Amino acid sequence: MNFTKKQTQKLVKACINNDRGAQEALYKLYYAEMMQVCLSYLADEELAGEAFNTGFLTVFESIQNFDAARGGLGAWIRKIMVYSSIDLYRSELKFEKVSDDLPELETEFMPPSVLGKLYYEDILQHIRTLPYATQTVFMLSVLDGFSHREISEQLNISEGTSRWHLSEAKKQLRSLLTGKPAAALPTERRGERK
């Protein structure tokens, strides 16, 4: 979406004034990108569509809160879509409580040659095989850049539980992508490279 700052301001102002044409233009402009965001979190197209529509309702209801000085319109809408997708399944998420007193977690090493062979859809397909709670934490952390603190607040889990889910997701994905059992994979401790 390569809108100039002036074009974005004009579109946002028209949406604030409930200009139906501007709202339709905004919806169409971001439809494909934001639907993909929802589909990343919700494998079911019907649920993703529901999250998308709920998200856009939120966008239109709170467009007056958009602040261009804090970031782009697309990033602002994306964050709303992520929250909308998570909210749709929040009541069904079952997070295993993990103690915050965990030993230092290992970071698994993924050879670049493996990553270079995969496309986004292939990776997403593998991510969707993870348990839903682990999948959600992985996507929030890796794809959307949320901190463990932000994830714990959004999902109502501890930061330790968030870290465990991320570590578990990486371990399971590595095993899926390399075809090796998790125990046979090389690991590295934080700050070390093997």
Coordinates of N, CA and C in Angstrom, one line a residue:
M1 N 0.8 -1.2 0.0 CA 0.0 0.0 0.0 C 0.9 1.2 0.0
N2 N 1.2 1.7 -1.2 CA 2.1 2.9 -1.3 C 1.4 4.2 -1.4
F3 N 0.7 4.6 -0.3 CA 0.0 5.8 -0.3 C 0.9 6.9 0.3
T4 N 0.8 8.1 -0.2 CA 1.6 9.1 0.4 C 1.0 9.5 1.7
K5 N 1.8 10.2 2.5 CA 1.3 10.6 3.8 C 0.0 11.5 3.7
K6 N 0.0 12.3 2.7 CA -1.2 13.2 2.4 C -2.4 12.4 2.0
Q7 N -2.2 11.4 1.1 CA -3.3 10.5 0.7 C -3.9 9.7 1.9
T8 N -3.0 9.2 2.7 CA -3.4 8.5 3.9 C -4.2 9.3 4.8
Q9 N -3.7 10.6 5.1 CA -4.4 11.5 6.0 C -5.8 11.8 5.4
K10 N -5.9 12.0 4.1 CA -7.2 12.3 3.5 C -8.2 11.1 3.6
L11 N -7.7 9.9 3.4 CA -8.5 8.7 3.5 C -9.0 8.5 4.9
V12 N -8.1 8.7 5.9 CA -8.4 8.5 7.3 C -9.4 9.6 7.7
K13 N -9.2 10.8 7.3 CA -10.2 11.9 7.6 C -11.6 11.6 7.1
A14 N -11.6 11.1 5.8 CA -12.9 10.8 5.2 C -13.6 9.7 6.0
C15 N -12.8 8.7 6.4 CA -13.4 7.6 7.2 C -13.9 8.1 8.5
I16 N -13.2 9.0 9.2 CA -13.6 9.6 10.4 C -15.0 10.2 10.3
N17 N -15.2 10.9 9.1 CA -16.4 11.6 8.8 C -17.5 10.6 8.2
N18 N -17.3 9.3 8.4 CA -18.2 8.2 7.9 C -18.5 8.3 6.5
D19 N -17.6 8.7 5.6 CA -17.7 8.7 4.2 C -17.7 7.2 3.7
R20 N -18.8 6.7 3.3 CA -18.9 5.3 2.9 C -18.0 4.9 1.8
G21 N -17.8 5.8 0.9 CA -16.9 5.6 -0.2 C -15.4 5.4 0.2
A22 N -15.0 6.2 1.2 CA -13.7 6.1 1.7 C -13.5 4.8 2.6
Q23 N -14.6 4.5 3.3 CA -14.5 3.2 4.1 C -14.4 2.0 3.2
E24 N -15.2 2.0 2.1 CA -15.1 0.9 1.1 C -13.7 0.9 0.5
A25 N -13.1 2.1 0.1 CA -11.8 2.1 -0.5 C -10.8 1.5 0.5
L26 N -10.9 1.9 1.8 CA -9.9 1.4 2.8 C -10.1 -0.1 2.9
Y27 N -11.3 -0.6 3.0 CA -11.6 -2.0 3.1 C -11.0 -2.8 1.9
K28 N -11.2 -2.3 0.7 CA -10.7 -3.0 -0.5 C -9.1 -2.9 -0.6
L29 N -8.6 -1.7 -0.1 CA -7.2 -1.5 -0.2 C -6.4 -2.5 0.7
Y30 N -7.0 -2.9 1.8 CA -6.3 -3.7 2.8 C -6.9 -5.1 2.8
Y31 N -7.9 -5.4 2.0 CA -8.5 -6.7 2.1 C -7.6 -7.9 2.1
A32 N -6.8 -8.0 1.0 CA -6.0 -9.2 0.7 C -4.9 -9.4 1.8
E33 N -4.2 -8.3 2.1 CA -3.2 -8.3 3.1 C -3.7 -8.7 4.5
M34 N -4.8 -8.1 4.9 CA -5.3 -8.3 6.3 C -6.1 -9.7 6.4
M35 N -6.7 -10.1 5.3 CA -7.3 -11.4 5.3 C -6.2 -12.5 5.5
Q36 N -5.0 -12.3 4.9 CA -3.9 -13.2 5.0 C -3.4 -13.2 6.5
V37 N -3.4 -12.1 7.2 CA -3.1 -12.0 8.6 C -4.0 -12.9 9.4
C38 N -5.3 -12.7 9.1 CA -6.3 -13.5 9.9 C -6.2 -15.0 9.6
L39 N -5.9 -15.3 8.3 CA -5.7 -16.7 7.9 C -4.4 -17.3 8.6
S40 N -3.5 -16.5 8.9 CA -2.3 -16.9 9.5 C -2.6 -17.4 10.9
Y41 N -3.5 -16.8 11.6 CA -3.9 -17.2 12.9 C -5.0 -18.2 13.0
L42 N -5.9 -18.2 12.0 CA -7.1 -19.0 12.0 C -7.1 -19.8 10.7
A43 N -6.9 -21.1 10.8 CA -6.8 -21.9 9.5 C -8.2 -22.0 8.8
D44 N -9.2 -21.9 9.6 CA -10.6 -22.0 9.0 C -10.9 -20.7 8.3
E45 N -11.2 -20.7 7.0 CA -11.5 -19.5 6.3 C -12.7 -18.7 6.8
E46 N -13.7 -19.5 7.3 CA -14.9 -18.8 7.8 C -14.6 -18.1 9.1
L47 N -13.8 -18.7 9.9 CA -13.4 -18.0 11.2 C -12.5 -16.8 10.9
A48 N -11.6 -17.0 9.9 CA -10.7 -15.9 9.5 C -11.5 -14.7 9.0
G49 N -12.6 -15.0 8.2 CA -13.4 -14.0 7.6 C -14.2 -13.2 8.7
E50 N -14.6 -14.0 9.7 CA -15.3 -13.4 10.9 C -14.3 -12.5 11.6
A51 N -13.1 -12.9 11.9 CA -12.1 -12.1 12.6 C -11.8 -10.9 11.7
F52 N -11.7 -11.0 10.4 CA -11.4 -9.9 9.5 C -12.5 -8.9 9.6
N53 N -13.7 -9.3 9.5 CA -14.9 -8.3 9.6 C -15.0 -7.7 10.9
T54 N -14.8 -8.4 12.0 CA -14.8 -7.8 13.3 C -13.6 -6.8 13.4
G55 N -12.5 -7.2 12.9 CA -11.3 -6.3 12.9 C -11.6 -5.0 12.2
F56 N -12.2 -5.1 11.0 CA -12.5 -3.9 10.3 C -13.6 -3.0 10.9
L57 N -14.5 -3.7 11.6 CA -15.5 -2.9 12.4 C -14.8 -2.1 13.4
T58 N -13.8 -2.7 14.1 CA -13.0 -2.0 15.1 C -12.2 -0.9 14.5
V59 N -11.7 -1.1 13.3 CA -10.9 -0.1 12.6 C -11.8 1.1 12.3
F60 N -13.0 0.9 11.8 CA -13.9 2.0 11.5 C -14.4 2.7 12.8
E61 N -14.6 1.9 13.8 CA -15.1 2.5 15.1 C -14.0 3.3 15.8
S62 N -12.7 3.0 15.5 CA -11.6 3.7 16.3 C -10.6 4.4 15.4
I63 N -11.0 4.6 14.1 CA -10.1 5.3 13.2 C -9.6 6.6 13.6
Q64 N -10.4 7.3 14.5 CA -10.0 8.6 15.0 C -8.8 8.5 15.9
N65 N -8.5 7.3 16.4 CA -7.4 7.0 17.3 C -6.1 6.8 16.5
F66 N -6.2 6.6 15.2 CA -5.0 6.4 14.4 C -4.1 7.6 14.4
D67 N -2.8 7.3 14.7 CA -1.8 8.4 14.8 C -0.6 8.1 13.9
A68 N -0.6 8.8 12.8 CA 0.4 8.6 11.7 C 1.8 8.8 12.3
A69 N 2.0 9.6 13.3 CA 3.3 9.8 13.9 C 3.9 8.6 14.6
R70 N 3.0 7.6 15.0 CA 3.4 6.4 15.7 C 3.6 5.2 14.7
G71 N 3.2 5.4 13.5 CA 3.4 4.3 12.5 C 2.5 4.4 11.4
G72 N 2.6 3.5 10.4 CA 1.8 3.5 9.2 C 0.4 2.9 9.5
L73 N -0.5 3.3 8.6 CA -1.9 2.8 8.7 C -2.0 1.3 8.6
G74 N -1.2 0.7 7.7 CA -1.3 -0.7 7.5 C -0.8 -1.5 8.8
A75 N 0.2 -1.0 9.4 CA 0.7 -1.6 10.7 C -0.4 -1.5 11.8
W76 N -1.0 -0.3 11.8 CA -2.1 -0.1 12.8 C -3.3 -1.1 12.6
I77 N -3.7 -1.2 11.3 CA -4.8 -2.1 11.0 C -4.3 -3.6 11.3
R78 N -3.1 -3.9 10.9 CA -2.6 -5.3 11.1 C -2.7 -5.7 12.6
K79 N -2.3 -4.8 13.5 CA -2.3 -5.1 14.9 C -3.8 -5.3 15.3
I80 N -4.7 -4.6 14.8 CA -6.1 -4.8 15.2 C -6.6 -6.2 14.7
M81 N -6.1 -6.6 13.5 CA -6.5 -7.9 12.9 C -5.9 -9.0 13.7
V82 N -4.7 -8.8 14.2 CA -4.1 -9.9 15.1 C -4.9 -10.0 16.3
Y83 N -5.2 -8.9 17.0 CA -6.0 -9.0 18.2 C -7.4 -9.6 17.9
S84 N -8.0 -9.2 16.8 CA -9.3 -9.7 16.5 C -9.3 -11.2 16.3
S85 N -8.2 -11.7 15.6 CA -8.1 -13.1 15.4 C -7.9 -13.9 16.7
I86 N -7.1 -13.3 17.6 CA -6.8 -14.0 18.9 C -8.1 -14.0 19.7
D87 N -8.8 -12.8 19.7 CA -10.0 -12.7 20.6 C -11.0 -13.8 20.2
L88 N -11.1 -14.1 18.9 CA -12.1 -15.0 18.4 C -11.9 -16.4 19.0
Y89 N -10.7 -16.8 19.3 CA -10.4 -18.1 19.9 C -10.0 -18.1 21.3
R90 N -9.9 -16.9 21.9 CA -9.4 -16.8 23.3 C -10.0 -17.7 24.2
S91 N -11.3 -17.9 24.2 CA -12.0 -18.7 25.2 C -11.7 -20.2 25.0
E92 N -11.3 -20.6 23.8 CA -11.0 -22.0 23.5 C -9.5 -22.3 23.7
L93 N -8.7 -21.3 23.8 CA -7.2 -21.6 24.0 C -7.0 -22.3 25.3
K94 N -6.2 -23.3 25.3 CA -5.9 -24.0 26.5 C -4.4 -24.0 26.7
F95 N -3.9 -23.1 27.5 CA -2.5 -22.9 27.8 C -2.1 -23.7 29.0
E96 N -1.0 -24.5 28.8 CA -0.5 -25.2 29.9 C 0.3 -24.3 30.8
K97 N 0.0 -24.2 32.1 CA 0.7 -23.4 33.0 C 2.1 -23.9 33.2
V98 N 3.1 -23.1 33.1 CA 4.5 -23.5 33.2 C 5.1 -22.5 34.3
S99 N 5.9 -23.1 35.2 CA 6.5 -22.3 36.2 C 7.4 -21.2 35.6
D100 N 7.5 -20.0 36.2 CA 8.4 -19.0 35.8 C 9.9 -19.3 36.1
D101 N 10.1 -20.3 37.0 CA 11.4 -20.7 37.4 C 12.0 -21.8 36.6
L102 N 12.0 -21.5 35.3 CA 12.5 -22.5 34.3 C 14.0 -22.3 34.2
P103 N 14.7 -23.4 33.9 CA 16.2 -23.3 33.6 C 16.3 -22.6 32.3
E104 N 17.5 -22.1 32.0 CA 17.7 -21.4 30.7 C 17.3 -22.3 29.5
L105 N 16.4 -21.8 28.7 CA 15.9 -22.6 27.5 C 17.0 -22.6 26.4
E106 N 17.0 -23.8 25.8 CA 18.0 -23.9 24.6 C 17.3 -23.3 23.4
T107 N 18.1 -22.7 22.6 CA 17.7 -22.2 21.3 C 18.2 -23.2 20.2
E108 N 17.3 -23.7 19.5 CA 17.6 -24.7 18.5 C 18.2 -24.0 17.2
F109 N 19.1 -24.6 16.6 CA 19.7 -24.1 15.4 C 19.0 -24.7 14.1
M110 N 18.7 -23.8 13.2 CA 18.0 -24.2 11.9 C 19.0 -23.9 10.8
P111 N 19.5 -24.9 10.1 CA 20.4 -24.6 9.0 C 19.7 -23.7 7.9
P112 N 20.4 -22.7 7.4 CA 19.8 -21.8 6.4 C 19.4 -22.5 5.2
S113 N 20.0 -23.6 4.9 CA 19.7 -24.4 3.7 C 18.2 -24.9 3.7
V114 N 17.8 -25.2 4.9 CA 16.4 -25.7 5.1 C 15.4 -24.6 4.9
L115 N 15.7 -23.5 5.5 CA 14.8 -22.3 5.4 C 14.7 -21.8 4.0
G116 N 15.8 -21.8 3.2 CA 15.8 -21.3 1.9 C 14.9 -22.1 0.9
K117 N 14.5 -23.4 1.3 CA 13.7 -24.2 0.4 C 12.2 -24.0 0.6
L118 N 11.9 -23.3 1.6 CA 10.4 -23.2 2.0 C 9.8 -21.9 1.5
Y119 N 8.6 -22.0 1.2 CA 7.8 -20.8 0.9 C 6.9 -20.5 2.1
Y120 N 6.3 -19.3 2.1 CA 5.5 -18.9 3.2 C 4.4 -19.9 3.5
E121 N 3.7 -20.3 2.4 CA 2.5 -21.2 2.6 C 3.0 -22.5 3.2
D122 N 4.1 -23.0 2.7 CA 4.6 -24.3 3.3 C 4.9 -24.1 4.8
I123 N 5.6 -23.0 5.1 CA 5.9 -22.8 6.5 C 4.6 -22.7 7.3
L124 N 3.7 -21.9 6.8 CA 2.4 -21.7 7.5 C 1.7 -23.1 7.7
Q125 N 1.8 -23.9 6.8 CA 1.2 -25.2 6.9 C 1.8 -26.0 8.0
H126 N 3.1 -25.9 8.2 CA 3.8 -26.6 9.3 C 3.5 -26.0 10.6
I127 N 3.4 -24.6 10.6 CA 3.0 -23.9 11.9 C 1.6 -24.4 12.3
R128 N 0.7 -24.6 11.4 CA -0.6 -25.0 11.8 C -0.7 -26.4 12.3
T129 N 0.3 -27.2 12.2 CA 0.3 -28.5 12.8 C 0.6 -28.5 14.3
L130 N 1.1 -27.3 14.8 CA 1.4 -27.2 16.2 C 0.1 -27.1 17.0
P131 N 0.2 -27.4 18.3 CA -1.0 -27.2 19.2 C -1.3 -25.7 19.1
Y132 N -2.6 -25.3 19.2 CA -3.1 -24.0 18.9 C -2.4 -22.9 19.8
A133 N -2.2 -23.3 21.1 CA -1.6 -22.3 22.0 C -0.1 -22.1 21.6
T134 N 0.6 -23.1 21.3 CA 2.0 -23.0 20.9 C 2.1 -22.2 19.6
Q135 N 1.2 -22.5 18.7 CA 1.2 -21.9 17.3 C 0.9 -20.4 17.5
T136 N 0.0 -20.0 18.4 CA -0.3 -18.6 18.6 C 0.9 -17.8 19.2
V137 N 1.5 -18.4 20.2 CA 2.7 -17.7 20.8 C 3.8 -17.6 19.8
F138 N 4.0 -18.6 19.0 CA 5.1 -18.6 17.9 C 4.8 -17.4 16.9
M139 N 3.6 -17.4 16.5 CA 3.2 -16.4 15.5 C 3.3 -14.9 16.0
L140 N 2.8 -14.8 17.3 CA 2.9 -13.4 17.9 C 4.3 -13.0 18.1
S141 N 5.2 -13.9 18.5 CA 6.6 -13.6 18.7 C 7.4 -13.4 17.4
V142 N 7.3 -14.4 16.6 CA 8.2 -14.5 15.4 C 7.6 -13.7 14.2
L143 N 6.4 -13.8 13.9 CA 5.8 -13.1 12.8 C 5.4 -11.7 13.1
D144 N 4.9 -11.4 14.3 CA 4.4 -10.1 14.6 C 5.3 -9.3 15.5
G145 N 6.3 -9.9 16.0 CA 7.3 -9.2 16.8 C 6.9 -8.8 18.2
F146 N 5.9 -9.5 18.8 CA 5.5 -9.2 20.2 C 6.5 -9.7 21.2
S147 N 6.7 -9.0 22.3 CA 7.6 -9.4 23.3 C 6.8 -10.5 24.2
H148 N 7.6 -11.2 25.0 CA 6.9 -12.2 25.9 C 6.0 -11.5 26.9
R149 N 6.3 -10.3 27.3 CA 5.4 -9.5 28.2 C 4.1 -9.2 27.4
E150 N 4.2 -8.7 26.2 CA 3.0 -8.4 25.4 C 2.2 -9.6 25.2
I151 N 2.8 -10.7 24.9 CA 2.1 -12.0 24.6 C 1.4 -12.4 25.9
S152 N 2.1 -12.4 27.0 CA 1.5 -12.8 28.3 C 0.3 -12.0 28.6
E153 N 0.4 -10.7 28.4 CA -0.8 -9.8 28.7 C -1.9 -10.1 27.7
Q154 N -1.7 -10.3 26.4 CA -2.7 -10.5 25.5 C -3.4 -11.9 25.7
L155 N -2.6 -12.9 26.1 CA -3.2 -14.2 26.2 C -3.5 -14.6 27.6
N156 N -3.2 -13.7 28.6 CA -3.4 -14.0 30.0 C -2.7 -15.2 30.5
I157 N -1.4 -15.3 30.1 CA -0.5 -16.4 30.6 C 0.7 -15.7 31.1
S158 N 1.6 -16.5 31.8 CA 2.8 -15.9 32.4 C 3.8 -15.8 31.2
E159 N 4.9 -14.9 31.5 CA 5.9 -14.8 30.5 C 6.7 -16.1 30.4
G160 N 6.8 -16.9 31.5 CA 7.5 -18.2 31.4 C 6.7 -19.1 30.5
T161 N 5.4 -19.1 30.6 CA 4.6 -20.0 29.7 C 4.8 -19.6 28.3
S162 N 4.8 -18.3 28.0 CA 5.1 -17.8 26.7 C 6.4 -18.3 26.1
R163 N 7.5 -18.2 27.0 CA 8.8 -18.6 26.5 C 8.8 -20.1 26.3
W164 N 8.1 -20.9 27.1 CA 8.1 -22.3 26.9 C 7.4 -22.7 25.6
H165 N 6.3 -22.0 25.3 CA 5.5 -22.3 24.0 C 6.4 -21.9 22.8
L166 N 7.1 -20.8 22.9 CA 8.0 -20.4 21.8 C 9.1 -21.4 21.6
S167 N 9.7 -21.9 22.7 CA 10.8 -22.9 22.6 C 10.3 -24.2 22.0
E168 N 9.1 -24.6 22.5 CA 8.5 -25.8 22.1 C 8.1 -25.7 20.6
A169 N 7.6 -24.6 20.2 CA 7.3 -24.4 18.7 C 8.5 -24.5 17.9
K170 N 9.6 -23.9 18.3 CA 10.8 -24.0 17.5 C 11.3 -25.4 17.4
K171 N 11.3 -26.1 18.5 CA 11.7 -27.5 18.6 C 10.9 -28.3 17.6
Q172 N 9.6 -28.2 17.7 CA 8.7 -29.0 16.9 C 8.8 -28.7 15.4
L173 N 8.9 -27.4 15.1 CA 9.0 -27.0 13.7 C 10.3 -27.5 13.1
R174 N 11.4 -27.4 13.9 CA 12.7 -27.8 13.4 C 12.6 -29.3 13.1
S175 N 12.0 -30.1 14.0 CA 11.8 -31.5 13.7 C 11.0 -31.8 12.5
L176 N 9.9 -31.0 12.3 CA 9.1 -31.2 11.1 C 9.8 -30.8 9.8
L177 N 10.6 -29.7 9.9 CA 11.3 -29.2 8.7 C 12.5 -30.0 8.3
T178 N 13.2 -30.5 9.3 CA 14.4 -31.3 8.9 C 14.1 -32.8 8.8
G179 N 13.0 -33.2 9.3 CA 12.7 -34.7 9.3 C 13.4 -35.5 10.3
K180 N 14.1 -34.8 11.2 CA 14.8 -35.5 12.3 C 14.0 -35.3 13.6
P181 N 14.1 -36.4 14.5 CA 13.5 -36.2 15.8 C 14.1 -35.1 16.5
A182 N 13.4 -34.5 17.4 CA 13.9 -33.3 18.1 C 15.1 -33.6 18.9
A183 N 15.3 -34.8 19.5 CA 16.5 -35.1 20.3 C 17.7 -35.2 19.4
A184 N 17.6 -35.5 18.1 CA 18.8 -35.6 17.2 C 19.3 -34.3 16.6
L185 N 18.5 -33.2 16.9 CA 18.9 -31.9 16.3 C 19.9 -31.2 17.1
P186 N 20.9 -30.5 16.5 CA 21.9 -29.7 17.2 C 21.2 -28.5 17.9
T187 N 21.7 -28.2 19.1 CA 21.1 -27.1 19.8 C 22.2 -26.1 20.1
E188 N 21.8 -24.9 20.5 CA 22.8 -23.9 21.0 C 22.2 -23.2 22.2
R189 N 23.0 -22.8 23.1 CA 22.5 -22.0 24.2 C 22.5 -20.6 23.8
R190 N 21.7 -19.8 24.5 CA 21.7 -18.4 24.2 C 23.1 -17.8 24.2
G191 N 23.4 -17.1 23.1 CA 24.7 -16.5 23.0 C 25.8 -17.4 22.4
E192 N 25.5 -18.7 22.3 CA 26.5 -19.6 21.7 C 26.1 -20.0 20.3
R193 N 27.1 -20.4 19.5 CA 26.9 -20.9 18.2 C 27.7 -22.2 18.2
K194 N 27.1 -23.3 17.6 CA 27.9 -24.5 17.4 C 28.4 -24.6 16.1

